[in-house]
Amino acid sequence: MTDQPPAYSGPTRVLSGVQPSGALHLGNYLGALVKFARLQHEMDTFIFVADMHAITVWQDPAKLADQTREIAAAYLASGLDPAKATIFPQSAVTAHAELAWVFNCVARLGWLDRMTQFKEKSGKHKERSSVGLYTYPVLQAADILAYKATHVPVGEDQKQHLELTRDIAAKFNHDFEAPGFFPLPEPLTQGPGARVMSLRDGSAKMSKSDPSDYSRINLTDDADAISQKIRKAKTDPEPLPDNLEALAARPEADNLVGIYAALSNVTKEAALAEFAGKGFGTFKPALADLAVSVLGPVGEQMRGFLADPAEIDRILAKGAAKARETAAPTLEDVMKLVGFWRA
Ligand code: TYM
């Protein structure tokens, strides 16, 4: 006998999202977008644009809706098919905010105090950050659990938020005596693209907030920009090694090999087998060609989708309707479990 509560036994479902708060880069693409497109063939898939998360820091109201359309265009360009996956804006489904409030009363301050992303984003001016930035991971838990999602494809930087989601789900199930009501969702972070580092510094994450544009490849960069950024990427003078241990000691080389592997959908071992003993004079042009061949069409398709914003709006509206319908029964059950008045 164990005293483990019964596990969730509902269907599997994928859910993830990206914030519309700046240009998308290669890290977002490899850590998240390509996985969305793969998973839609395996499971019921919900992918949203996290506009409510975006406003935890200031966003120009005149631009936010267009930024949302841009993320939707990136989803479509990277292969998400609206006939297979449900694509929608977070703010169009009020269930996220409603569930987040209940979860604000389940999560403990001590849990949120441990969140490293808040510490990074609030920097030295914690007291001037929005309250939303602090409770950001609670809203993320609501995003996931409103749909009882079981699998969440994200980059490695989101692992801690997923642990918090699991803690909230377990505490809710326990406190409201509803064993197995919410699943404990699994982060899907496997593969060499889960943590893409800056092209200028192998110890820093590739990020939209890095002041140097040479630190990242943007999804909208043209072939020349992509090649130039890879040519200028920081490296060391040694040829590439033939094993992962030796590679791990060289962060910049490790990052470029990881990018090569992720872009060609092979393991880092397989990429090393191809280039062991060769210098960056050989490897960088091969990586640049590969990056241009994969990302060039994505950027082009993004521009194509953005040329027809009315079509994007139709896709988002249809997705929002399906998302509302899917989340509604869960929210109704939550209201009853919490004991709120129902007529
Ligand atoms: P966001 O918008 O910061 O990033 C979107 C996705 O890109 C991944 N990512 C990276 N992956 C690899 N290498 C990098 N350098 C890199 N930089 C970013 C992120 O891990 C993420 O998967 N909190 C989320 C948005 C969100 C969400 C959710 C995700 C809100 N609610 C519910 C999943 C489920 C975020 O900030 O993503």
Tab-separated table of N, CA and C in Angstrom, residues 114-236:
chain	number	residue	atom	x	y	z
A	114	ARG	N	10.981	31.901	-4.510
A	114	ARG	CA	12.114	31.122	-5.041
A	114	ARG	C	12.287	31.258	-6.559
A	115	MET	N	11.351	31.912	-7.240
A	115	MET	CA	11.379	31.930	-8.710
A	115	MET	C	12.547	32.775	-9.238
A	116	THR	N	13.469	32.123	-9.923
A	116	THR	CA	14.667	32.845	-10.379
A	116	THR	C	14.335	33.832	-11.495
A	117	GLN	N	13.310	33.526	-12.316
A	117	GLN	CA	13.019	34.442	-13.419
A	117	GLN	C	12.535	35.799	-12.901
A	118	PHE	N	11.755	35.792	-11.819
A	118	PHE	CA	11.327	37.072	-11.245
A	118	PHE	C	12.547	37.854	-10.758
A	119	LYS	N	13.466	37.152	-10.109
A	119	LYS	CA	14.664	37.834	-9.600
A	119	LYS	C	15.430	38.470	-10.764
A	120	GLU	N	15.574	37.695	-11.870
A	120	GLU	CA	16.302	38.233	-13.032
A	120	GLU	C	15.579	39.424	-13.635
A	121	LYS	N	14.246	39.281	-13.817
A	121	LYS	CA	13.512	40.325	-14.537
A	121	LYS	C	13.288	41.572	-13.693
A	122	SER	N	13.169	41.418	-12.371
A	122	SER	CA	12.913	42.595	-11.544
A	122	SER	C	14.221	43.315	-11.220
A	123	GLY	N	15.351	42.595	-11.295
A	123	GLY	CA	16.658	43.192	-11.087
A	123	GLY	C	16.767	43.869	-9.736
A	124	LYS	N	17.343	45.077	-9.753
A	124	LYS	CA	17.614	45.772	-8.486
A	124	LYS	C	16.372	46.488	-7.982
A	125	HIS	N	15.320	46.545	-8.821
A	125	HIS	CA	14.173	47.398	-8.453
A	125	HIS	C	12.916	46.579	-8.219
A	126	LYS	N	13.039	45.614	-7.334
A	126	LYS	CA	11.924	44.706	-7.057
A	126	LYS	C	10.649	45.476	-6.698
A	127	GLU	N	10.802	46.483	-5.852
A	127	GLU	CA	9.606	47.188	-5.359
A	127	GLU	C	8.923	48.012	-6.451
A	128	ARG	N	9.603	48.214	-7.576
A	128	ARG	CA	8.976	48.952	-8.680
A	128	ARG	C	8.412	48.017	-9.751
A	129	SER	N	8.583	46.698	-9.563
A	129	SER	CA	8.032	45.735	-10.533
A	129	SER	C	6.527	45.639	-10.340
A	130	SER	N	5.829	45.225	-11.384
A	130	SER	CA	4.382	45.046	-11.231
A	130	SER	C	4.113	43.799	-10.380
A	131	VAL	N	2.969	43.818	-9.707
A	131	VAL	CA	2.565	42.640	-8.934
A	131	VAL	C	2.373	41.461	-9.899
A	132	GLY	N	1.934	41.793	-11.129
A	132	GLY	CA	1.734	40.755	-12.147
A	132	GLY	C	3.025	40.014	-12.462
A	133	LEU	N	4.149	40.722	-12.472
A	133	LEU	CA	5.427	40.058	-12.764
A	133	LEU	C	5.732	39.018	-11.680
A	134	TYR	N	5.342	39.349	-10.456
A	134	TYR	CA	5.590	38.425	-9.343
A	134	TYR	C	4.697	37.181	-9.434
A	135	THR	N	3.419	37.407	-9.758
A	135	THR	CA	2.489	36.259	-9.791
A	135	THR	C	2.428	35.607	-11.187
A	136	TYR	N	3.301	36.052	-12.068
A	136	TYR	CA	3.404	35.527	-13.438
A	136	TYR	C	3.327	33.990	-13.498
A	137	PRO	N	4.116	33.278	-12.673
A	137	PRO	CA	4.075	31.806	-12.781
A	137	PRO	C	2.741	31.205	-12.349
A	138	VAL	N	1.966	31.946	-11.547
A	138	VAL	CA	0.652	31.440	-11.126
A	138	VAL	C	-0.302	31.486	-12.321
A	139	LEU	N	-0.221	32.572	-13.084
A	139	LEU	CA	-1.027	32.657	-14.318
A	139	LEU	C	-0.597	31.556	-15.293
A	140	GLN	N	0.694	31.274	-15.327
A	140	GLN	CA	1.184	30.215	-16.217
A	140	GLN	C	0.587	28.856	-15.811
A	141	ALA	N	0.489	28.625	-14.511
A	141	ALA	CA	-0.138	27.374	-14.039
A	141	ALA	C	-1.597	27.326	-14.489
A	142	ALA	N	-2.279	28.477	-14.424
A	142	ALA	CA	-3.686	28.523	-14.848
A	142	ALA	C	-3.804	28.258	-16.346
A	143	ASP	N	-2.878	28.815	-17.143
A	143	ASP	CA	-2.881	28.561	-18.597
A	143	ASP	C	-2.895	27.057	-18.866
A	144	ILE	N	-2.031	26.378	-18.145
A	144	ILE	CA	-1.815	24.949	-18.409
A	144	ILE	C	-2.980	24.118	-17.876
A	145	LEU	N	-3.379	24.433	-16.638
A	145	LEU	CA	-4.337	23.541	-15.962
A	145	LEU	C	-5.785	23.816	-16.363
A	146	ALA	N	-6.075	24.993	-16.917
A	146	ALA	CA	-7.443	25.254	-17.399
A	146	ALA	C	-7.825	24.232	-18.472
A	147	TYR	N	-6.805	23.700	-19.153
A	147	TYR	CA	-7.054	22.710	-20.214
A	147	TYR	C	-6.655	21.304	-19.761
A	148	LYS	N	-6.268	21.192	-18.482
A	148	LYS	CA	-5.757	19.910	-17.958
A	148	LYS	C	-4.679	19.358	-18.893
A	149	ALA	N	-3.782	20.242	-19.305
A	149	ALA	CA	-2.701	19.806	-20.203
A	149	ALA	C	-1.742	18.905	-19.437
A	150	THR	N	-1.251	17.889	-20.128
A	150	THR	CA	-0.355	16.918	-19.497
A	150	THR	C	1.098	17.094	-19.950
A	151	HIS	N	1.302	17.750	-21.106
A	151	HIS	CA	2.648	17.910	-21.667
A	151	HIS	C	2.857	19.361	-22.099
A	152	VAL	N	3.983	19.938	-21.673
A	152	VAL	CA	4.230	21.356	-21.942
A	152	VAL	C	5.606	21.532	-22.592
A	153	PRO	N	5.643	21.692	-23.923
A	153	PRO	CA	6.933	21.886	-24.590
A	153	PRO	C	7.460	23.307	-24.348
A	154	VAL	N	8.609	23.412	-23.723
A	154	VAL	CA	9.220	24.712	-23.392
A	154	VAL	C	10.732	24.583	-23.405
A	155	GLY	N	11.418	25.721	-23.415
A	155	GLY	CA	12.864	25.728	-23.217
A	155	GLY	C	13.177	25.467	-21.751
A	156	GLU	N	14.471	25.193	-21.492
A	156	GLU	CA	14.862	24.821	-20.127
A	156	GLU	C	14.582	25.907	-19.099
A	157	ASP	N	14.579	27.178	-19.548
A	157	ASP	CA	14.373	28.274	-18.596
A	157	ASP	C	12.981	28.253	-17.955
A	158	GLN	N	12.083	27.457	-18.495
A	158	GLN	CA	10.720	27.406	-17.940
A	158	GLN	C	10.501	26.239	-16.984
A	159	LYS	N	11.559	25.456	-16.743
A	159	LYS	CA	11.389	24.263	-15.903
A	159	LYS	C	10.894	24.598	-14.497
A	160	GLN	N	11.433	25.666	-13.926
A	160	GLN	CA	11.035	26.015	-12.557
A	160	GLN	C	9.553	26.400	-12.512
A	161	HIS	N	9.078	27.087	-13.567
A	161	HIS	CA	7.651	27.442	-13.604
A	161	HIS	C	6.777	26.191	-13.714
A	162	LEU	N	7.286	25.182	-14.398
A	162	LEU	CA	6.528	23.932	-14.517
A	162	LEU	C	6.487	23.180	-13.191
A	163	GLU	N	7.597	23.276	-12.430
A	163	GLU	CA	7.587	22.656	-11.090
A	163	GLU	C	6.545	23.331	-10.217
A	164	LEU	N	6.462	24.650	-10.320
A	164	LEU	CA	5.458	25.386	-9.540
A	164	LEU	C	4.041	24.968	-9.972
A	165	THR	N	3.845	24.789	-11.259
A	165	THR	CA	2.535	24.343	-11.767
A	165	THR	C	2.165	22.999	-11.142
A	166	ARG	N	3.140	22.109	-11.068
A	166	ARG	CA	2.875	20.790	-10.473
A	166	ARG	C	2.551	20.921	-8.980
A	167	ASP	N	3.273	21.817	-8.307
A	167	ASP	CA	2.998	22.026	-6.872
A	167	ASP	C	1.589	22.583	-6.666
A	168	ILE	N	1.194	23.529	-7.527
A	168	ILE	CA	-0.150	24.115	-7.404
A	168	ILE	C	-1.214	23.048	-7.678
A	169	ALA	N	-0.994	22.252	-8.720
A	169	ALA	CA	-1.967	21.204	-9.061
A	169	ALA	C	-2.111	20.216	-7.898
A	170	ALA	N	-0.972	19.800	-7.327
A	170	ALA	CA	-1.018	18.812	-6.240
A	170	ALA	C	-1.701	19.399	-5.010
A	171	LYS	N	-1.409	20.670	-4.704
A	171	LYS	CA	-2.009	21.284	-3.504
A	171	LYS	C	-3.507	21.502	-3.705
A	172	PHE	N	-3.889	21.902	-4.902
A	172	PHE	CA	-5.321	22.082	-5.180
A	172	PHE	C	-6.044	20.736	-5.001
A	173	ASN	N	-5.499	19.704	-5.644
A	173	ASN	CA	-6.131	18.376	-5.564
A	173	ASN	C	-6.267	17.934	-4.104
A	174	HIS	N	-5.245	18.229	-3.316
A	174	HIS	CA	-5.245	17.818	-1.913
A	174	HIS	C	-6.222	18.673	-1.092
A	175	ASP	N	-6.090	20.001	-1.202
A	175	ASP	CA	-6.890	20.898	-0.347
A	175	ASP	C	-8.385	20.760	-0.610
A	176	PHE	N	-8.749	20.551	-1.864
A	176	PHE	CA	-10.174	20.491	-2.201
A	176	PHE	C	-10.666	19.047	-2.340
A	177	GLU	N	-9.853	18.160	-1.805
A	177	GLU	CA	-10.220	16.731	-1.750
A	177	GLU	C	-10.715	16.217	-3.095
A	178	ALA	N	-9.896	16.514	-4.116
A	178	ALA	CA	-10.234	16.083	-5.479
A	178	ALA	C	-9.034	15.350	-6.075
A	179	PRO	N	-8.704	14.168	-5.527
A	179	PRO	CA	-7.510	13.472	-6.014
A	179	PRO	C	-7.582	13.222	-7.517
A	180	GLY	N	-6.479	13.519	-8.201
A	180	GLY	CA	-6.433	13.289	-9.647
A	180	GLY	C	-7.233	14.285	-10.463
A	181	PHE	N	-7.755	15.366	-9.840
A	181	PHE	CA	-8.557	16.334	-10.617
A	181	PHE	C	-7.686	17.044	-11.658
A	182	PHE	N	-6.575	17.610	-11.202
A	182	PHE	CA	-5.632	18.212	-12.156
A	182	PHE	C	-4.484	17.228	-12.402
A	183	PRO	N	-4.000	17.164	-13.636
A	183	PRO	CA	-2.785	16.374	-13.892
A	183	PRO	C	-1.567	17.113	-13.342
A	184	LEU	N	-0.462	16.417	-13.156
A	184	LEU	CA	0.809	17.070	-12.825
A	184	LEU	C	1.590	17.110	-14.141
A	185	PRO	N	1.542	18.247	-14.855
A	185	PRO	CA	2.058	18.262	-16.232
A	185	PRO	C	3.572	18.091	-16.328
A	186	GLU	N	3.983	17.468	-17.414
A	186	GLU	CA	5.407	17.206	-17.671
A	186	GLU	C	5.974	18.268	-18.596
A	187	PRO	N	7.107	18.887	-18.228
A	187	PRO	CA	7.767	19.758	-19.195
A	187	PRO	C	8.443	18.910	-20.269
A	188	LEU	N	8.342	19.309	-21.525
A	188	LEU	CA	9.068	18.615	-22.589
A	188	LEU	C	10.237	19.507	-22.995
A	189	THR	N	11.411	19.195	-22.462
A	189	THR	CA	12.582	20.048	-22.715
A	189	THR	C	13.722	19.265	-23.351
A	190	GLN	N	13.407	18.073	-23.844
A	190	GLN	CA	14.487	17.262	-24.403
A	190	GLN	C	15.061	17.888	-25.673
A	191	GLY	N	16.267	17.456	-25.999
A	191	GLY	CA	16.858	17.842	-27.281
A	191	GLY	C	17.861	18.973	-27.148
A	192	PRO	N	18.716	19.106	-28.157
A	192	PRO	CA	19.819	20.066	-28.079
A	192	PRO	C	19.376	21.526	-28.184
A	193	GLY	N	18.109	21.801	-28.551
A	193	GLY	CA	17.682	23.200	-28.682
A	193	GLY	C	17.040	23.766	-27.431
A	194	ALA	N	17.072	23.019	-26.323
A	194	ALA	CA	16.328	23.444	-25.127
A	194	ALA	C	16.946	24.640	-24.426
A	195	ARG	N	18.218	24.877	-24.678
A	195	ARG	CA	18.869	26.041	-24.063
A	195	ARG	C	19.888	26.609	-25.046
A	196	VAL	N	19.439	27.466	-25.930
A	196	VAL	CA	20.315	28.088	-26.920
A	196	VAL	C	20.982	29.289	-26.253
A	197	MET	N	22.307	29.361	-26.375
A	197	MET	CA	23.036	30.427	-25.692
A	197	MET	C	23.350	31.582	-26.658
A	198	SER	N	23.744	32.704	-26.078
A	198	SER	CA	24.116	33.882	-26.856
A	198	SER	C	25.282	33.552	-27.794
A	199	LEU	N	25.289	34.151	-28.985
A	199	LEU	CA	26.403	33.922	-29.922
A	199	LEU	C	27.654	34.686	-29.486
A	200	ARG	N	27.500	35.611	-28.527
A	200	ARG	CA	28.638	36.402	-28.053
A	200	ARG	C	29.200	35.888	-26.739
A	201	ASP	N	28.418	35.060	-26.041
A	201	ASP	CA	28.835	34.624	-24.707
A	201	ASP	C	28.157	33.289	-24.397
A	202	GLY	N	28.956	32.230	-24.421
A	202	GLY	CA	28.413	30.876	-24.245
A	202	GLY	C	27.849	30.607	-22.863
A	203	SER	N	27.987	31.589	-21.942
A	203	SER	CA	27.438	31.343	-20.600
A	203	SER	C	26.125	32.089	-20.381
A	204	ALA	N	25.673	32.873	-21.396
A	204	ALA	CA	24.419	33.631	-21.252
A	204	ALA	C	23.388	33.098	-22.234
A	205	LYS	N	22.150	33.051	-21.785
A	205	LYS	CA	21.063	32.551	-22.639
A	205	LYS	C	20.814	33.497	-23.815
A	206	MET	N	20.531	32.955	-25.004
A	206	MET	CA	20.105	33.817	-26.106
A	206	MET	C	18.773	34.446	-25.691
A	207	SER	N	18.691	35.782	-25.790
A	207	SER	CA	17.517	36.442	-25.216
A	207	SER	C	17.170	37.707	-25.992
A	208	LYS	N	15.848	38.010	-25.994
A	208	LYS	CA	15.437	39.221	-26.715
A	208	LYS	C	15.886	40.481	-25.989
A	209	SER	N	16.239	40.359	-24.703
A	209	SER	CA	16.620	41.571	-23.967
A	209	SER	C	18.116	41.850	-24.038
A	210	ASP	N	18.910	40.985	-24.684
A	210	ASP	CA	20.341	41.270	-24.824
A	210	ASP	C	20.523	42.500	-25.722
A	211	PRO	N	21.290	43.511	-25.246
A	211	PRO	CA	21.438	44.728	-26.056
A	211	PRO	C	22.122	44.488	-27.404
A	212	SER	N	22.946	43.445	-27.531
A	212	SER	CA	23.631	43.205	-28.803
A	212	SER	C	22.797	42.327	-29.734
A	213	ASP	N	22.492	42.867	-30.921
A	213	ASP	CA	21.737	42.080	-31.898
A	213	ASP	C	22.585	40.917	-32.429
A	214	TYR	N	23.907	41.038	-32.291
A	214	TYR	CA	24.796	39.949	-32.729
A	214	TYR	C	24.771	38.751	-31.778
A	215	SER	N	24.090	38.913	-30.653
A	215	SER	CA	24.012	37.805	-29.693
A	215	SER	C	22.965	36.786	-30.121
A	216	ARG	N	22.066	37.194	-31.035
A	216	ARG	CA	20.951	36.290	-31.375
A	216	ARG	C	20.662	36.325	-32.872
A	217	ILE	N	20.020	35.248	-33.336
A	217	ILE	CA	19.503	35.226	-34.704
A	217	ILE	C	17.998	35.396	-34.586
A	218	ASN	N	17.471	36.448	-35.204
A	218	ASN	CA	16.024	36.688	-35.156
A	218	ASN	C	15.342	35.898	-36.268
A	219	LEU	N	14.109	35.504	-36.013
A	219	LEU	CA	13.385	34.738	-37.034
A	219	LEU	C	13.185	35.548	-38.306
A	220	THR	N	13.236	36.872	-38.183
A	220	THR	CA	13.023	37.716	-39.357
A	220	THR	C	14.337	38.147	-40.016
A	221	ASP	N	15.484	37.681	-39.516
A	221	ASP	CA	16.772	38.036	-40.147
A	221	ASP	C	16.845	37.447	-41.562
A	222	ASP	N	17.452	38.204	-42.481
A	222	ASP	CA	17.611	37.653	-43.833
A	222	ASP	C	18.896	36.815	-43.900
A	223	ALA	N	19.120	36.175	-45.049
A	223	ALA	CA	20.245	35.238	-45.189
A	223	ALA	C	21.583	35.894	-44.853
A	224	ASP	N	21.768	37.143	-45.306
A	224	ASP	CA	23.044	37.823	-45.050
A	224	ASP	C	23.268	38.022	-43.563
A	225	ALA	N	22.209	38.474	-42.888
A	225	ALA	CA	22.336	38.736	-41.443
A	225	ALA	C	22.634	37.433	-40.699
A	226	ILE	N	21.947	36.363	-41.068
A	226	ILE	CA	22.162	35.073	-40.388
A	226	ILE	C	23.627	34.625	-40.571
A	227	SER	N	24.107	34.677	-41.828
A	227	SER	CA	25.482	34.225	-42.103
A	227	SER	C	26.491	35.086	-41.363
A	228	GLN	N	26.262	36.392	-41.384
A	228	GLN	CA	27.218	37.289	-40.745
A	228	GLN	C	27.281	37.052	-39.238
A	229	LYS	N	26.112	36.852	-38.628
A	229	LYS	CA	26.092	36.635	-37.177
A	229	LYS	C	26.811	35.335	-36.810
A	230	ILE	N	26.649	34.316	-37.645
A	230	ILE	CA	27.337	33.037	-37.354
A	230	ILE	C	28.841	33.186	-37.586
A	231	ARG	N	29.204	33.912	-38.652
A	231	ARG	CA	30.638	34.140	-38.912
A	231	ARG	C	31.291	34.856	-37.736
A	232	LYS	N	30.569	35.807	-37.154
A	232	LYS	CA	31.149	36.603	-36.057
A	232	LYS	C	30.954	35.976	-34.685
A	233	ALA	N	30.266	34.842	-34.629
A	233	ALA	CA	29.999	34.217	-33.321
A	233	ALA	C	31.314	33.904	-32.620
A	234	LYS	N	31.319	34.089	-31.299
A	234	LYS	CA	32.534	33.844	-30.524
A	234	LYS	C	32.867	32.342	-30.555
A	235	THR	N	34.132	32.009	-30.762
A	235	THR	CA	34.561	30.596	-30.719
A	235	THR	C	35.955	30.537	-30.122
A	236	ASP	N	36.587	29.381	-30.211
A	236	ASP	CA	37.974	29.259	-29.748
A	236	ASP	C	38.792	28.697	-30.914
